mmCIF file of C-alpha atoms in Angstrom:
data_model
loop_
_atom_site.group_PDB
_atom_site.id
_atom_site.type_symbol
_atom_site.label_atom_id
_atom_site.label_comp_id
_atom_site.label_asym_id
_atom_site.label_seq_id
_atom_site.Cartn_x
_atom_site.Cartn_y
_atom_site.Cartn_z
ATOM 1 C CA UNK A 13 -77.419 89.103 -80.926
ATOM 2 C CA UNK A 14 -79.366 88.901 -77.662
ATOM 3 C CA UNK A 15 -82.390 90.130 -75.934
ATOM 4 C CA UNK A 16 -84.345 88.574 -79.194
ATOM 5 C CA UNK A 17 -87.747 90.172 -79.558
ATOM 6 C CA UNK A 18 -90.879 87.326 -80.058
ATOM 7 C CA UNK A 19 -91.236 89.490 -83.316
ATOM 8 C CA UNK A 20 -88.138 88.325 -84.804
ATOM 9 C CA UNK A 21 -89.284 84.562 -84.235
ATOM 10 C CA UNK A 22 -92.237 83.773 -87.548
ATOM 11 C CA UNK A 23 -93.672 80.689 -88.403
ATOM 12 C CA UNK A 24 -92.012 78.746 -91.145
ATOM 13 C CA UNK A 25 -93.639 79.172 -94.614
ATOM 14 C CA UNK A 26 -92.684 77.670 -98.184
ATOM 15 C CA UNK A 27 -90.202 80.565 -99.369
ATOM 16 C CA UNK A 28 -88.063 80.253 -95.551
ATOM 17 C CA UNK A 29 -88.116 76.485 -96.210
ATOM 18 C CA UNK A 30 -86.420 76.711 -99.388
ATOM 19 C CA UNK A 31 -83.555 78.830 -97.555
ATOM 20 C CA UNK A 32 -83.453 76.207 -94.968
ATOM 21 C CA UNK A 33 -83.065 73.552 -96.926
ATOM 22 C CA UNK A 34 -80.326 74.906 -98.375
ATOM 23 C CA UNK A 35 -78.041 74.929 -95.655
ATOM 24 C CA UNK A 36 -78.627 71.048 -94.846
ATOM 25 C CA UNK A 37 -75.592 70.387 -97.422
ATOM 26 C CA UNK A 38 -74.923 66.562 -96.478
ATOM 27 C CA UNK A 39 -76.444 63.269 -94.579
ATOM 28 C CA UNK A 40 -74.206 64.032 -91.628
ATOM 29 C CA UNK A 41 -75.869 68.218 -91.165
ATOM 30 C CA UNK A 42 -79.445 66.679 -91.620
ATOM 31 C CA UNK A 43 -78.761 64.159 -89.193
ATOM 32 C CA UNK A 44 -77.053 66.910 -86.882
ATOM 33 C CA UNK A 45 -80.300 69.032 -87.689
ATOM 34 C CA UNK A 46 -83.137 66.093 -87.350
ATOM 35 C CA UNK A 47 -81.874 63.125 -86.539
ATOM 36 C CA UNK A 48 -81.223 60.009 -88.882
ATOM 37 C CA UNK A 49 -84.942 59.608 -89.990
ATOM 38 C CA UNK A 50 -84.900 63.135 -92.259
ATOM 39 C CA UNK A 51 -84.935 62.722 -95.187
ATOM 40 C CA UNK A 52 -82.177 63.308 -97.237
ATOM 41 C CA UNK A 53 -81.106 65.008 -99.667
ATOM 42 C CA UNK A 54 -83.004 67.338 -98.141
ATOM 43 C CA UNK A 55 -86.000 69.279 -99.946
ATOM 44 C CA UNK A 56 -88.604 72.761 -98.917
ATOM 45 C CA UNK A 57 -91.215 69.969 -98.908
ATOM 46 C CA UNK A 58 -89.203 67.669 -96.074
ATOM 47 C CA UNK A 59 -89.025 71.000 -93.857
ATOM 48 C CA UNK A 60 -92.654 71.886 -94.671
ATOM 49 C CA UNK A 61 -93.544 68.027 -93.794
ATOM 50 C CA UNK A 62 -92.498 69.159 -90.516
ATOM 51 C CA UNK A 63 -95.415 71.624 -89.771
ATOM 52 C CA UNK A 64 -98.001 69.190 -90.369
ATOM 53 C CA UNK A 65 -96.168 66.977 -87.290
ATOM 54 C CA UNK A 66 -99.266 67.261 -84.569
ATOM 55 C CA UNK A 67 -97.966 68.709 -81.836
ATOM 56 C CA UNK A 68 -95.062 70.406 -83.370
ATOM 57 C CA UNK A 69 -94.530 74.610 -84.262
ATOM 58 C CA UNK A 70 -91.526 75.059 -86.285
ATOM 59 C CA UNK A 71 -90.492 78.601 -85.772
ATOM 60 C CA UNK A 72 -87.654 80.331 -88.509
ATOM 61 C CA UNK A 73 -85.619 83.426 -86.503
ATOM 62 C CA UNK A 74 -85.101 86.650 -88.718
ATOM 63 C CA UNK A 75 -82.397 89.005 -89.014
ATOM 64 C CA UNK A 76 -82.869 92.716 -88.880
ATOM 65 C CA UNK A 77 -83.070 92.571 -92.441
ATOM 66 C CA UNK A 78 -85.838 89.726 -92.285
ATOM 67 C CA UNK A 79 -83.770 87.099 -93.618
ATOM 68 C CA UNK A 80 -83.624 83.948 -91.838
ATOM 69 C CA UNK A 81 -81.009 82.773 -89.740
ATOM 70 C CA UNK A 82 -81.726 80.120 -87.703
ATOM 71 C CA UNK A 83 -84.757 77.659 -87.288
ATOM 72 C CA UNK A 84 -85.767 75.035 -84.272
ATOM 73 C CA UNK A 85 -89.120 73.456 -83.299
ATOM 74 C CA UNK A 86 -91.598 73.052 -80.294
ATOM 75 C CA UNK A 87 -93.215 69.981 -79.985
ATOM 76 C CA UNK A 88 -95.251 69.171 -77.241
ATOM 77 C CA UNK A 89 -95.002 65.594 -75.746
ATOM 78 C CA UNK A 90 -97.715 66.404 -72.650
ATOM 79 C CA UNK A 91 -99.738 68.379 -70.609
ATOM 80 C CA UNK A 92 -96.089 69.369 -68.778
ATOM 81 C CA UNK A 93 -93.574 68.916 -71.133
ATOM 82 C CA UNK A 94 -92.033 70.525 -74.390
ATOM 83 C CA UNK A 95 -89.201 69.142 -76.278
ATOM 84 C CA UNK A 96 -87.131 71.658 -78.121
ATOM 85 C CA UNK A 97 -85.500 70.416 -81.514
ATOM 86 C CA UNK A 98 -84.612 70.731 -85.331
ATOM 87 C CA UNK A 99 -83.093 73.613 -84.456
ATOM 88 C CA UNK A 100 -79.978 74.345 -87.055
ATOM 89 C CA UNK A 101 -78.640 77.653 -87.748
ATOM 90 C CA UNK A 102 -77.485 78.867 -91.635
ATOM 91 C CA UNK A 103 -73.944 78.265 -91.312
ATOM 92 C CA UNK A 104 -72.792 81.560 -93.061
ATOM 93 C CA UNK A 105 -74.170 83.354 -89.761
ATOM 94 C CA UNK A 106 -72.759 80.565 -87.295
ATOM 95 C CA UNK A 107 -70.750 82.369 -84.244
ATOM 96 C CA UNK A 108 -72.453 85.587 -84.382
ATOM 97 C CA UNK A 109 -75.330 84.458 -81.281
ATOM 98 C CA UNK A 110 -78.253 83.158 -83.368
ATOM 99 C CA UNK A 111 -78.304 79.464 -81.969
ATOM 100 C CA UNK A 112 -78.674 81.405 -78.142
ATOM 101 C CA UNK A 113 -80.988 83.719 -79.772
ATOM 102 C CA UNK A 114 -83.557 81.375 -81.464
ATOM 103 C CA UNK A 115 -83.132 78.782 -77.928
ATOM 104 C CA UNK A 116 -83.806 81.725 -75.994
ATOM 105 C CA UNK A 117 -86.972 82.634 -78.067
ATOM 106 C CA UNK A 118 -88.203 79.104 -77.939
ATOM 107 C CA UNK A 119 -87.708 78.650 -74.269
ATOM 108 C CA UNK A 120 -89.615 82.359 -74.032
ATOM 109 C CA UNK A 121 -92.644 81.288 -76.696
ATOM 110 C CA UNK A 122 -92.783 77.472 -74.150
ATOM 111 C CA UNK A 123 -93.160 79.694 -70.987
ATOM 112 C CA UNK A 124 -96.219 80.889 -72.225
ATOM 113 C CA UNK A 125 -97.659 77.796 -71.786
ATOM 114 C CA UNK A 126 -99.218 78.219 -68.425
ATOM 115 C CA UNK A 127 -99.030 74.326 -67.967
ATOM 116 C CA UNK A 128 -96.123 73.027 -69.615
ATOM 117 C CA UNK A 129 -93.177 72.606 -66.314
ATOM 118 C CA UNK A 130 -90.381 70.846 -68.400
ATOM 119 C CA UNK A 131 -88.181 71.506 -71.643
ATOM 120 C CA UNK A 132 -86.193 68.155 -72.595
ATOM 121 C CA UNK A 133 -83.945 67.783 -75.862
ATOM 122 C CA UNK A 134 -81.540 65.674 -77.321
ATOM 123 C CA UNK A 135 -78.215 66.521 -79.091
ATOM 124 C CA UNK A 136 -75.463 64.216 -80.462
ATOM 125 C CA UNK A 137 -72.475 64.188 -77.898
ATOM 126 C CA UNK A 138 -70.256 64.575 -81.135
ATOM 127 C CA UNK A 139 -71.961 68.301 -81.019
ATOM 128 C CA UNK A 140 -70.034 70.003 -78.072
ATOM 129 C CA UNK A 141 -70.691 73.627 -79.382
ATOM 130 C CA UNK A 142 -74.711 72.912 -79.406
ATOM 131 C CA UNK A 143 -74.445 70.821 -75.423
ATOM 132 C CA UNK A 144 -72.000 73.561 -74.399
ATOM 133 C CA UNK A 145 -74.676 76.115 -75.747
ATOM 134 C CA UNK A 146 -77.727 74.132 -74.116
ATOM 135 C CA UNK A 147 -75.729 73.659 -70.645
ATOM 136 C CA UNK A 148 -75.447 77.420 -70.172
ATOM 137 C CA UNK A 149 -79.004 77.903 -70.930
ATOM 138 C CA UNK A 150 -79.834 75.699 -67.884
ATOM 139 C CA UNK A 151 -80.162 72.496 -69.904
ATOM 140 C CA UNK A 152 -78.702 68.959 -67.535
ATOM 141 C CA UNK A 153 -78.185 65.191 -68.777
ATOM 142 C CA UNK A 154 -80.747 63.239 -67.844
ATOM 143 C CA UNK A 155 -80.180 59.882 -67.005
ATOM 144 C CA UNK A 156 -82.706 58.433 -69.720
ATOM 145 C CA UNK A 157 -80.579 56.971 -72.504
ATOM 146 C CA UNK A 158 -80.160 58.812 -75.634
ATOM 147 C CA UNK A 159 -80.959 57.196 -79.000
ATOM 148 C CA UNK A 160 -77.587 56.246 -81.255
ATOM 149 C CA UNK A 161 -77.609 56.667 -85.148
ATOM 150 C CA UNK A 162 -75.585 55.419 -87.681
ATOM 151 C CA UNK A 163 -74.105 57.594 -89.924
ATOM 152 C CA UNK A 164 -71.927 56.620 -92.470
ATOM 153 C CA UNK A 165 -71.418 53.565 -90.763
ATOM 154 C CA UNK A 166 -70.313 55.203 -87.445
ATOM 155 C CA UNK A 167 -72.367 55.369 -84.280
ATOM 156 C CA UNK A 168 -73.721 58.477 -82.926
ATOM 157 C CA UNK A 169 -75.059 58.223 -79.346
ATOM 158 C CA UNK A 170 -76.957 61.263 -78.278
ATOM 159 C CA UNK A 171 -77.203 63.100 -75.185
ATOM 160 C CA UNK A 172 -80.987 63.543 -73.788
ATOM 161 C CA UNK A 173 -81.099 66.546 -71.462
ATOM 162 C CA UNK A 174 -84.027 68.902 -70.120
ATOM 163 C CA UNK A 175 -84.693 72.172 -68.028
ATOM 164 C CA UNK A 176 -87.483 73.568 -66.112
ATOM 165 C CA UNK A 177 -89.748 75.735 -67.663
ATOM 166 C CA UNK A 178 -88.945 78.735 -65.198
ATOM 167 C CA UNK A 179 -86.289 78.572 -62.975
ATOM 168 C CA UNK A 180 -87.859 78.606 -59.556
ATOM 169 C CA UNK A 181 -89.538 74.957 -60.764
ATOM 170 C CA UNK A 182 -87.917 71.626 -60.163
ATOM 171 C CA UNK A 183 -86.482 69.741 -63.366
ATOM 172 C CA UNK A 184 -88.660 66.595 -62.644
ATOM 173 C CA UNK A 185 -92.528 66.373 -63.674
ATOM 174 C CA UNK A 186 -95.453 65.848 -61.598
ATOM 175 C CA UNK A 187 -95.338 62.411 -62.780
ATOM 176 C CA UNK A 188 -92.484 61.900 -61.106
ATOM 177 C CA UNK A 189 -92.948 59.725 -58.136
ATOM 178 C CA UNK A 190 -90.566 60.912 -56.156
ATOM 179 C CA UNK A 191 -91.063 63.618 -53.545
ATOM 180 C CA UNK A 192 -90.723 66.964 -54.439
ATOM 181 C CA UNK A 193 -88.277 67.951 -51.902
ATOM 182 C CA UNK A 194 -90.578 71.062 -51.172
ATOM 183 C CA UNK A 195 -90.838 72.298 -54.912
ATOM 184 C CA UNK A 196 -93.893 73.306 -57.003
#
């Protein structure tokens, strides 16, 4: 699927977070999916929980048939930046294009944002499909250090990376001492 129409992209609501929470089916997909703090097992409630986050616009992707197939989240950290996450996809409809889709229709409903320059993320460098996914959609490693869970006893580090908003932008925020090298 590509060229995903805004339309397709809905605001989650009780009866899509029961879906979702079905395809969190173990600790290690909810800490894929959110990170080691969500909760688990995982319940409609925890994803609802999510859309009372300040800040944060958790968005559910629809089929043609209005079903969902994938989910991710917007939060915004500043006046310039937007971090992308929480973003899972129901794994019965992995490899047919909805993890680009629903990125590309978060990245689209961020550019909106007349003041928001950066996109940042983080992903687990165990997850090569999702950084492989995020590199071709412009996404770098930063140099910032990613945060590490434990799962089952195992470290996880993760991988923090970010984009710019629109393409003829720098990567770096105005807060950025640095000089800009000529860049907006």
């Amino acid at each position: 699927m590509s060229g995903v129409s805004s339309a397709n992209l809905v605001a989650l609501n009780g009866d899509f977070a029961r879906v979702l929470a079905r395809w969190v089916r173990s600790r290690m997909d909810a800490t894929l999916f959110a990170g080691a703090s969500f909760p688990w097992p995982v319940s409609a409630d925890a994803f609802l929980a999510m859309t009372q986050e300040p800040g944060r616009d958790v968005r559910v992707l629809l089929d043609t048939e209005d079903q969902p197939v994938a989910t991710g989240s917007i939060l915004i950290t500043s006046q310039e930046c937007a971090r992308i996450g929480r973003v899972l996809v129901d794994p019965a409809r992995r490899g047919e294009g909805f993890g680009r889709s629903i990125m590309q229709a978060l990245i689209e409903e961020v550019s909106a944002r007349p003041h928001v320059r950066l996109i940042r993320l983080g992903v687990y460098q165990r997850n090569a499909a999702a950084r492989a996914l995020y590199e071709s959609l412009g996404f770098k490693a930063t140099q910032k250090p990613g945060r590490t869970a434990v799962v089952d006893e195992e470290k996880w580090p993760s991988v923090e990376m970010q984009r710019a908003v629109r393409a003829d932008q720098g990567t770096r925020s105005s807060a950025d001492p640095r000089p800009s090298l000529g860049r907006p």
